[in-house]
mmCIF file of C-alpha atoms and ligand atoms in Angstrom:
data_model
loop_
_atom_site.group_PDB
_atom_site.id
_atom_site.type_symbol
_atom_site.label_atom_id
_atom_site.label_comp_id
_atom_site.label_asym_id
_atom_site.label_seq_id
_atom_site.Cartn_x
_atom_site.Cartn_y
_atom_site.Cartn_z
ATOM 1 C CA MET A 1 33.779 38.364 6.337
ATOM 2 C CA ILE A 2 31.541 36.404 8.665
ATOM 3 C CA GLU A 3 29.645 38.843 10.808
ATOM 4 C CA ARG A 4 29.295 38.118 14.442
ATOM 5 C CA PRO A 5 25.597 37.855 15.284
ATOM 6 C CA ARG A 6 24.472 40.599 17.603
ATOM 7 C CA ARG A 7 22.867 39.612 20.909
ATOM 8 C CA LEU A 8 19.191 40.429 20.685
ATOM 9 C CA ARG A 9 18.374 39.326 24.192
ATOM 10 C CA ALA A 10 20.359 41.651 26.376
ATOM 11 C CA ASN A 11 17.351 43.004 28.194
ATOM 12 C CA LYS A 12 13.592 42.811 28.440
ATOM 13 C CA GLN A 13 12.950 45.580 25.913
ATOM 14 C CA ILE A 14 14.993 44.128 23.098
ATOM 15 C CA ARG A 15 13.675 40.659 23.777
ATOM 16 C CA GLY A 16 10.181 42.078 23.408
ATOM 17 C CA LEU A 17 11.141 43.978 20.268
ATOM 18 C CA CYS A 18 12.578 40.972 18.482
ATOM 19 C CA ARG A 19 10.099 38.287 19.397
ATOM 20 C CA GLU A 20 8.992 36.065 16.556
ATOM 21 C CA THR A 21 5.902 34.801 18.296
ATOM 22 C CA ARG A 22 3.233 37.104 19.674
ATOM 23 C CA LEU A 23 0.519 36.038 22.041
ATOM 24 C CA SER A 24 -2.680 37.848 22.740
ATOM 25 C CA ALA A 25 -5.544 37.088 25.085
ATOM 26 C CA SER A 26 -7.848 37.612 22.103
ATOM 27 C CA SER A 27 -6.539 34.323 20.624
ATOM 28 C CA LEU A 28 -7.593 32.236 23.617
ATOM 29 C CA ILE A 29 -10.738 30.167 24.097
ATOM 30 C CA LEU A 30 -11.746 28.681 27.445
ATOM 31 C CA PRO A 31 -13.773 25.443 27.580
ATOM 32 C CA LEU A 32 -16.787 25.650 29.899
ATOM 33 C CA PHE A 33 -18.919 22.785 31.186
ATOM 34 C CA ALA A 34 -22.648 23.281 31.628
ATOM 35 C CA LYS A 35 -24.492 20.715 33.708
ATOM 36 C CA ASN A 36 -28.174 20.055 34.147
ATOM 37 C CA GLY A 37 -29.642 20.943 37.521
ATOM 38 C CA SER A 38 -29.682 24.116 39.535
ATOM 39 C CA ASN A 39 -27.376 25.981 41.864
ATOM 40 C CA ILE A 40 -24.369 23.894 40.837
ATOM 41 C CA LYS A 41 -20.782 25.043 40.785
ATOM 42 C CA SER A 42 -18.633 22.007 41.412
ATOM 43 C CA GLU A 43 -14.949 21.606 40.827
ATOM 44 C CA ILE A 44 -14.078 18.835 38.386
ATOM 45 C CA PRO A 45 -11.894 16.309 40.247
ATOM 46 C CA SER A 46 -9.845 15.409 37.173
ATOM 47 C CA LEU A 47 -9.390 19.058 36.130
ATOM 48 C CA ASP A 48 -8.095 21.147 39.003
ATOM 49 C CA GLY A 49 -9.488 24.663 38.917
ATOM 50 C CA GLN A 50 -12.199 23.889 36.322
ATOM 51 C CA TYR A 51 -15.884 23.740 37.208
ATOM 52 C CA GLN A 52 -19.177 22.348 36.081
ATOM 53 C CA TYR A 53 -21.915 24.963 36.300
ATOM 54 C CA SER A 54 -25.663 24.648 36.084
ATOM 55 C CA ALA A 55 -27.242 27.071 33.599
ATOM 56 C CA ASP A 56 -28.394 29.391 36.401
ATOM 57 C CA ARG A 57 -24.800 29.832 37.638
ATOM 58 C CA ILE A 58 -22.756 29.586 34.470
ATOM 59 C CA CYS A 59 -22.548 33.367 34.233
ATOM 60 C CA GLU A 60 -20.281 33.260 37.301
ATOM 61 C CA GLY A 61 -17.697 31.360 35.289
ATOM 62 C CA VAL A 62 -18.071 33.754 32.387
ATOM 63 C CA GLU A 63 -17.756 36.794 34.603
ATOM 64 C CA ARG A 64 -14.593 35.508 36.256
ATOM 65 C CA SER A 65 -13.044 34.906 32.844
ATOM 66 C CA LEU A 66 -14.042 38.289 31.486
ATOM 67 C CA GLU A 67 -12.278 39.852 34.440
ATOM 68 C CA ALA A 68 -9.152 37.892 33.518
ATOM 69 C CA GLY A 69 -9.465 39.119 29.930
ATOM 70 C CA VAL A 70 -10.897 36.022 28.237
ATOM 71 C CA ASP A 71 -14.105 36.575 26.296
ATOM 72 C CA LYS A 72 -14.366 33.457 24.142
ATOM 73 C CA PHE A 73 -15.787 30.185 25.348
ATOM 74 C CA LEU A 74 -16.230 26.641 24.091
ATOM 75 C CA LEU A 75 -19.318 25.140 25.656
ATOM 76 C CA PHE A 76 -19.810 21.486 26.537
ATOM 77 C CA GLY A 77 -22.993 20.039 28.005
ATOM 78 C CA LEU A 78 -23.695 17.392 30.614
ATOM 79 C CA PRO A 79 -27.320 16.338 30.294
ATOM 80 C CA ASP A 80 -29.073 14.417 33.046
ATOM 81 C CA HIS A 81 -30.803 12.239 30.526
ATOM 82 C CA LYS A 82 -29.019 10.209 27.871
ATOM 83 C CA ASP A 83 -30.558 7.980 25.250
ATOM 84 C CA GLU A 84 -29.509 5.961 22.249
ATOM 85 C CA HIS A 85 -30.136 8.849 19.895
ATOM 86 C CA GLY A 86 -28.633 11.595 22.017
ATOM 87 C CA SER A 87 -31.843 13.587 21.752
ATOM 88 C CA GLN A 88 -30.812 16.078 24.453
ATOM 89 C CA ALA A 89 -28.092 17.294 22.092
ATOM 90 C CA PHE A 90 -30.628 19.130 19.931
ATOM 91 C CA ALA A 91 -33.482 19.685 22.395
ATOM 92 C CA TYR A 92 -34.768 23.248 22.709
ATOM 93 C CA ASP A 93 -34.243 23.113 26.459
ATOM 94 C CA GLY A 94 -31.060 21.022 26.302
ATOM 95 C CA ILE A 95 -28.334 22.031 28.694
ATOM 96 C CA VAL A 96 -26.120 23.798 26.146
ATOM 97 C CA GLN A 97 -29.104 25.618 24.671
ATOM 98 C CA ARG A 98 -30.157 26.859 28.109
ATOM 99 C CA ALA A 99 -26.628 27.865 29.048
ATOM 100 C CA LEU A 100 -26.328 29.785 25.757
ATOM 101 C CA ARG A 101 -29.524 31.716 26.409
ATOM 102 C CA GLU A 102 -28.444 32.551 29.968
ATOM 103 C CA ILE A 103 -25.024 33.802 28.950
ATOM 104 C CA ARG A 104 -26.296 35.668 25.915
ATOM 105 C CA SER A 105 -29.037 37.481 27.769
ATOM 106 C CA ARG A 106 -26.615 38.620 30.452
ATOM 107 C CA PHE A 107 -23.543 39.491 28.372
ATOM 108 C CA GLN A 108 -24.868 40.098 24.815
ATOM 109 C CA ASP A 109 -21.966 40.708 22.438
ATOM 110 C CA GLU A 110 -19.378 41.060 25.204
ATOM 111 C CA VAL A 111 -18.768 37.331 24.785
ATOM 112 C CA TYR A 112 -18.089 35.011 21.861
ATOM 113 C CA LEU A 113 -19.726 31.624 22.277
ATOM 114 C CA VAL A 114 -18.570 28.509 20.476
ATOM 115 C CA THR A 115 -20.293 25.175 21.014
ATOM 116 C CA ASP A 116 -18.883 21.684 20.763
ATOM 117 C CA VAL A 117 -21.139 19.696 18.451
ATOM 118 C CA CYS A 118 -20.940 15.987 19.202
ATOM 119 C CA MET A 119 -23.142 13.176 20.428
ATOM 120 C CA CYS A 120 -20.911 11.408 22.949
ATOM 121 C CA GLU A 121 -22.053 13.408 25.961
ATOM 122 C CA TYR A 122 -25.684 12.686 25.067
ATOM 123 C CA THR A 123 -25.768 9.061 23.992
ATOM 124 C CA SER A 124 -26.338 6.270 26.499
ATOM 125 C CA HIS A 125 -23.521 4.268 24.869
ATOM 126 C CA GLY A 126 -21.106 7.214 24.891
ATOM 127 C CA HIS A 127 -20.183 7.050 21.206
ATOM 128 C CA CYS A 128 -20.026 10.158 19.045
ATOM 129 C CA GLY A 129 -22.898 9.134 16.797
ATOM 130 C CA ILE A 130 -25.955 6.991 16.232
ATOM 131 C CA LEU A 131 -25.117 3.319 16.361
ATOM 132 C CA CYS A 132 -25.978 0.580 13.965
ATOM 133 C CA GLY A 133 -24.948 -2.592 15.762
ATOM 134 C CA HIS A 134 -21.518 -1.875 17.177
ATOM 135 C CA TYR A 135 -20.624 0.697 14.523
ATOM 136 C CA VAL A 136 -21.476 4.341 14.215
ATOM 137 C CA ASP A 137 -23.847 4.991 11.327
ATOM 138 C CA ASN A 138 -22.078 7.906 9.661
ATOM 139 C CA ASP A 139 -24.914 9.295 7.556
ATOM 140 C CA ARG A 140 -27.652 9.068 10.151
ATOM 141 C CA THR A 141 -25.300 10.823 12.551
ATOM 142 C CA LEU A 142 -24.872 13.705 10.078
ATOM 143 C CA GLU A 143 -28.593 14.501 10.389
ATOM 144 C CA VAL A 144 -28.497 14.794 14.176
ATOM 145 C CA LEU A 145 -25.256 16.773 14.138
ATOM 146 C CA ALA A 146 -26.750 19.267 11.688
ATOM 147 C CA ARG A 147 -29.859 19.529 13.818
ATOM 148 C CA THR A 148 -27.733 20.085 16.928
ATOM 149 C CA ALA A 149 -25.673 22.801 15.254
ATOM 150 C CA VAL A 150 -28.805 24.667 14.137
ATOM 151 C CA SER A 151 -30.329 24.431 17.618
ATOM 152 C CA HIS A 152 -27.126 25.893 19.093
ATOM 153 C CA ALA A 153 -27.152 28.763 16.597
ATOM 154 C CA ARG A 154 -30.801 29.436 17.416
ATOM 155 C CA ALA A 155 -30.019 29.530 21.135
ATOM 156 C CA GLY A 156 -27.263 32.086 20.571
ATOM 157 C CA ALA A 157 -24.043 30.316 19.547
ATOM 158 C CA ASP A 158 -21.691 32.520 17.512
ATOM 159 C CA MET A 159 -19.795 29.573 16.068
ATOM 160 C CA VAL A 160 -20.121 25.788 16.078
ATOM 161 C CA ALA A 161 -17.311 23.275 16.434
ATOM 162 C CA PRO A 162 -18.091 19.718 15.310
ATOM 163 C CA SER A 163 -15.858 17.268 17.192
ATOM 164 C CA ASP A 164 -17.427 13.975 16.147
ATOM 165 C CA MET A 165 -15.122 13.152 13.171
ATOM 166 C CA MET A 166 -17.893 11.769 10.960
ATOM 167 C CA ASP A 167 -17.228 12.035 7.231
ATOM 168 C CA GLY A 168 -19.051 14.901 5.571
ATOM 169 C CA ARG A 169 -20.168 16.621 8.748
ATOM 170 C CA VAL A 170 -18.817 20.063 7.921
ATOM 171 C CA ALA A 171 -20.772 20.136 4.639
ATOM 172 C CA ALA A 172 -23.916 18.823 6.333
ATOM 173 C CA ILE A 173 -23.697 21.400 9.121
ATOM 174 C CA ARG A 174 -22.864 24.242 6.712
ATOM 175 C CA ALA A 175 -25.887 23.410 4.545
ATOM 176 C CA ALA A 176 -28.228 23.174 7.537
ATOM 177 C CA LEU A 177 -26.999 26.458 9.010
ATOM 178 C CA ASP A 178 -27.441 28.219 5.663
ATOM 179 C CA GLU A 179 -30.935 26.802 5.117
ATOM 180 C CA ASN A 180 -31.959 28.102 8.507
ATOM 181 C CA GLY A 181 -30.619 31.589 7.960
ATOM 182 C CA PHE A 182 -27.356 31.239 9.885
ATOM 183 C CA VAL A 183 -25.162 32.077 6.925
ATOM 184 C CA ASN A 184 -22.781 34.077 9.112
ATOM 185 C CA THR A 185 -22.220 31.379 11.721
ATOM 186 C CA PRO A 186 -18.722 29.972 11.140
ATOM 187 C CA VAL A 187 -17.727 26.349 11.532
ATOM 188 C CA MET A 188 -14.541 25.543 13.421
ATOM 189 C CA ALA A 189 -13.838 21.957 12.412
ATOM 190 C CA TYR A 190 -12.034 19.555 14.689
ATOM 191 C CA SER A 191 -10.293 18.532 11.476
ATOM 192 C CA ALA A 192 -7.514 16.368 12.797
ATOM 193 C CA LYS A 193 -8.797 14.926 16.014
ATOM 194 C CA PHE A 194 -6.764 11.961 17.123
ATOM 195 C CA ALA A 195 -7.979 8.921 19.032
ATOM 196 C CA SER A 196 -5.975 10.147 21.992
ATOM 197 C CA THR A 197 -5.414 8.909 25.514
ATOM 198 C CA PHE A 198 -4.964 12.546 26.491
ATOM 199 C CA TYR A 199 -8.777 12.983 26.622
ATOM 200 C CA GLY A 200 -9.045 10.848 29.773
ATOM 201 C CA PRO A 201 -9.742 13.621 32.286
ATOM 202 C CA PHE A 202 -12.314 15.205 29.971
ATOM 203 C CA ARG A 203 -14.279 11.990 29.739
ATOM 204 C CA ASP A 204 -14.502 11.969 33.522
ATOM 205 C CA ALA A 205 -15.550 15.623 33.493
ATOM 206 C CA ALA A 206 -18.183 15.121 30.812
ATOM 207 C CA GLY A 207 -19.181 11.563 31.650
ATOM 208 C CA SER A 208 -18.610 10.649 28.025
ATOM 209 C CA ALA A 209 -16.376 7.587 28.048
ATOM 210 C CA PRO A 210 -17.688 5.020 25.564
ATOM 211 C CA ALA A 211 -19.535 2.167 27.263
ATOM 212 C CA PHE A 212 -17.845 -0.343 24.963
ATOM 213 C CA GLY A 213 -15.105 -0.261 22.367
ATOM 214 C CA ASP A 214 -13.200 2.901 21.563
ATOM 215 C CA ARG A 215 -13.289 5.789 19.098
ATOM 216 C CA ARG A 216 -10.663 4.479 16.731
ATOM 217 C CA SER A 217 -13.076 3.826 13.897
ATOM 218 C CA TYR A 218 -13.796 7.558 13.571
ATOM 219 C CA GLN A 219 -10.987 9.431 15.363
ATOM 220 C CA MET A 220 -7.541 9.476 13.798
ATOM 221 C CA ASP A 221 -4.615 7.120 14.235
ATOM 222 C CA PRO A 222 -1.736 8.961 15.974
ATOM 223 C CA HIS A 223 0.697 7.397 13.471
ATOM 224 C CA ASN A 224 -0.796 9.309 10.549
ATOM 225 C CA GLY A 225 0.251 12.855 9.754
ATOM 226 C CA ARG A 226 -0.448 12.830 6.026
ATOM 227 C CA GLU A 227 -3.927 11.531 6.656
ATOM 228 C CA ALA A 228 -4.429 14.455 9.027
ATOM 229 C CA MET A 229 -3.678 16.821 6.150
ATOM 230 C CA ARG A 230 -6.204 14.978 4.013
ATOM 231 C CA GLU A 231 -8.830 15.455 6.724
ATOM 232 C CA CYS A 232 -8.003 19.166 6.806
ATOM 233 C CA GLU A 233 -8.236 19.381 3.017
ATOM 234 C CA LEU A 234 -11.689 17.769 3.054
ATOM 235 C CA ASP A 235 -12.865 20.206 5.710
ATOM 236 C CA VAL A 236 -11.602 23.120 3.615
ATOM 237 C CA GLN A 237 -13.540 21.798 0.626
ATOM 238 C CA GLU A 238 -16.643 21.296 2.737
ATOM 239 C CA GLY A 239 -16.597 24.909 3.871
ATOM 240 C CA ALA A 240 -14.835 24.945 7.249
ATOM 241 C CA ASP A 241 -13.820 28.416 8.425
ATOM 242 C CA ILE A 242 -11.203 27.356 10.982
ATOM 243 C CA LEU A 243 -9.181 24.119 11.102
ATOM 244 C CA MET A 244 -8.294 22.517 14.400
ATOM 245 C CA ILE A 245 -5.576 20.123 15.482
ATOM 246 C CA LYS A 246 -6.214 18.195 18.679
ATOM 247 C CA PRO A 247 -4.464 17.450 21.035
ATOM 248 C CA ALA A 248 -1.889 20.253 20.757
ATOM 249 C CA MET A 249 1.541 19.533 22.262
ATOM 250 C CA PRO A 250 1.980 15.945 21.056
ATOM 251 C CA TYR A 251 0.904 17.056 17.538
ATOM 252 C CA LEU A 252 2.852 20.295 17.044
ATOM 253 C CA ASP A 253 4.264 18.936 13.790
ATOM 254 C CA LEU A 254 0.738 18.909 12.415
ATOM 255 C CA VAL A 255 -0.053 22.381 13.701
ATOM 256 C CA ARG A 256 2.961 23.561 11.675
ATOM 257 C CA ALA A 257 2.044 21.458 8.624
ATOM 258 C CA CYS A 258 -1.523 22.747 8.707
ATOM 259 C CA ARG A 259 -0.326 26.353 9.011
ATOM 260 C CA ASP A 260 2.049 25.966 6.054
ATOM 261 C CA ARG A 261 -0.421 24.198 3.839
ATOM 262 C CA PHE A 262 -3.712 26.033 4.332
ATOM 263 C CA ASP A 263 -4.710 29.667 4.442
ATOM 264 C CA LEU A 264 -7.460 29.256 7.011
ATOM 265 C CA PRO A 265 -6.918 30.112 10.673
ATOM 266 C CA VAL A 266 -5.509 27.174 12.624
ATOM 267 C CA ALA A 267 -6.693 26.343 16.127
ATOM 268 C CA ALA A 268 -4.933 23.987 18.525
ATOM 269 C CA TYR A 269 -6.680 22.365 21.463
ATOM 270 C CA GLN A 270 -4.524 21.810 24.530
ATOM 271 C CA VAL A 271 -6.680 19.026 25.901
ATOM 272 C CA SER A 272 -7.598 17.854 29.359
ATOM 273 C CA GLY A 273 -4.711 15.385 29.694
ATOM 274 C CA GLU A 274 -2.148 18.020 28.763
ATOM 275 C CA TYR A 275 -3.617 20.342 31.385
ATOM 276 C CA ALA A 276 -3.942 17.643 34.047
ATOM 277 C CA MET A 277 -0.335 16.504 33.571
ATOM 278 C CA ILE A 278 0.993 20.007 34.154
ATOM 279 C CA LYS A 279 -1.233 20.429 37.204
ATOM 280 C CA ALA A 280 -0.269 17.051 38.664
ATOM 281 C CA ALA A 281 3.456 17.429 38.061
ATOM 282 C CA ALA A 282 3.396 20.876 39.647
ATOM 283 C CA LYS A 283 1.450 19.560 42.616
ATOM 284 C CA ALA A 284 4.073 16.861 43.084
ATOM 285 C CA GLY A 285 6.715 19.574 43.183
ATOM 286 C CA LEU A 286 8.345 18.374 39.975
ATOM 287 C CA ILE A 287 7.845 21.405 37.770
ATOM 288 C CA ASP A 288 6.884 25.042 38.026
ATOM 289 C CA GLU A 289 3.272 25.243 36.855
ATOM 290 C CA TYR A 290 3.365 28.868 35.750
ATOM 291 C CA GLY A 291 6.546 28.458 33.732
ATOM 292 C CA VAL A 292 5.447 25.269 32.030
ATOM 293 C CA MET A 293 2.033 26.708 31.259
ATOM 294 C CA CYS A 294 3.635 29.761 29.641
ATOM 295 C CA GLU A 295 6.213 27.779 27.696
ATOM 296 C CA SER A 296 3.690 25.284 26.371
ATOM 297 C CA ALA A 297 1.408 28.075 25.115
ATOM 298 C CA VAL A 298 4.321 29.846 23.448
ATOM 299 C CA SER A 299 5.341 26.565 21.773
ATOM 300 C CA ILE A 300 1.879 26.010 20.375
ATOM 301 C CA PHE A 301 1.739 29.499 18.870
ATOM 302 C CA ARG A 302 5.314 29.207 17.602
ATOM 303 C CA ALA A 303 4.299 25.987 15.833
ATOM 304 C CA GLY A 304 1.794 28.067 13.904
ATOM 305 C CA ALA A 305 -1.477 28.124 15.811
ATOM 306 C CA ASP A 306 -3.579 31.274 15.501
ATOM 307 C CA ILE A 307 -6.010 30.188 18.176
ATOM 308 C CA LEU A 308 -5.470 28.231 21.393
ATOM 309 C CA ILE A 309 -8.238 26.423 23.200
ATOM 310 C CA THR A 310 -7.015 25.754 26.717
ATOM 311 C CA TYR A 311 -8.159 25.283 30.297
ATOM 312 C CA PHE A 312 -5.330 27.688 31.206
ATOM 313 C CA ALA A 313 -6.901 30.556 29.220
ATOM 314 C CA CYS A 314 -7.483 32.853 32.211
ATOM 315 C CA GLU A 315 -4.051 32.265 33.737
ATOM 316 C CA LEU A 316 -2.419 32.793 30.337
ATOM 317 C CA ALA A 317 -4.293 36.047 29.800
ATOM 318 C CA ASP A 318 -2.852 37.134 33.105
ATOM 319 C CA ALA A 319 0.680 36.145 32.099
ATOM 320 C CA ILE A 320 0.304 38.075 28.842
ATOM 321 C CA ARG A 321 -0.956 41.142 30.672
ATOM 322 C CA LYS A 322 2.006 40.982 33.053
ATOM 323 C CA GLY A 323 4.377 40.750 30.087
ATOM 324 C CA ASP A 324 5.812 37.353 31.053
ATOM 325 C CA ILE A 325 4.838 36.056 27.614
ATOM 326 C CA GLY A 326 3.613 37.745 24.444
HETATM 327 C C1 PBG B 401 -16.286 15.239 22.330
HETATM 328 C C2 PBG B 401 -15.035 15.864 22.779
HETATM 329 C C3 PBG B 401 -13.974 15.308 23.502
HETATM 330 C C4 PBG B 401 -13.079 16.348 23.752
HETATM 331 C C5 PBG B 401 -13.581 17.478 23.141
HETATM 332 N N1 PBG B 401 -14.775 17.147 22.524
HETATM 333 C C6 PBG B 401 -13.786 13.942 24.050
HETATM 334 C C7 PBG B 401 -13.544 12.804 23.165
HETATM 335 O O1 PBG B 401 -13.494 12.883 21.935
HETATM 336 O O2 PBG B 401 -13.437 11.720 23.750
HETATM 337 C C8 PBG B 401 -11.825 16.255 24.548
HETATM 338 C C9 PBG B 401 -11.397 17.498 25.188
HETATM 339 C C10 PBG B 401 -10.336 17.368 26.222
HETATM 340 O O3 PBG B 401 -9.781 16.285 26.481
HETATM 341 O O4 PBG B 401 -10.037 18.401 26.836
HETATM 342 N N2 PBG B 401 -16.193 14.333 21.337
#
């Protein structure tokens, strides 16, 4: 006899009981932009509702998020001085280092601070590493990335997230952290980071568009899913603690593949373009922002993500608290 399937969605309670995907505010990370200068809190034109803060005001952004229930942050820096070697990336008084010290001294272990480790916001040419002619010199870049990661850990970072896509950077950063006594600082690797057009609004926000060429020699080709798994595998071997797929929605197949194939936690980054599209379409009256935000987050977790990095973190925490998702 073929049994008739019972309806498990008759009301809110049974829908909640039978959900396959659970969301929690503790899985969310909010990107935060720290900018050199003082007394700055300015809305980012390309990212509605997101701000750049100077170090002396960044705690306002943290406080607001804590109230919404988000306590994990991914810090990006906008230095006022860029050079060929990106020296502000690892300077003691670099913008990220100062922001870290400010936040840490005010909130101690109430917050979890992750830093983006990359050179593109700090180099005058806007590429993610040290150049040799028109190409990025992979191995020289590893040295500065490792130095940057250690300087972040020293300034109070709980975890570092290399987003440069150089070969061997997880191993180089792991070794440098260990040598300097940061054996408990995890590395969240941007393992499969695609050369994506969806980063457009971020590059405006961080002033990090490359001055010439593009990032296709080091970021991944969107055609290649198997290669993405190979990148993840290498990061596992090099000692990564968390694997990341980026962007999120256009690459949900890889979030799922990564989840099925590896035992490490999987993070997905819903990037600036994904956020900006939802905001813009809602503004134009084409979609319901709240609904689309909720559904896209649910989809990313359903695909297998354990962690979601998103500019919607605070609004999502709210939706979870209200019981609209989760
Ligand atoms: C730095 C970096 C970028 C993003 C995160 N880290 C930009 C890039 O690679 O061009 C993009 C984040 C977003 O679009 O929200 N390399």
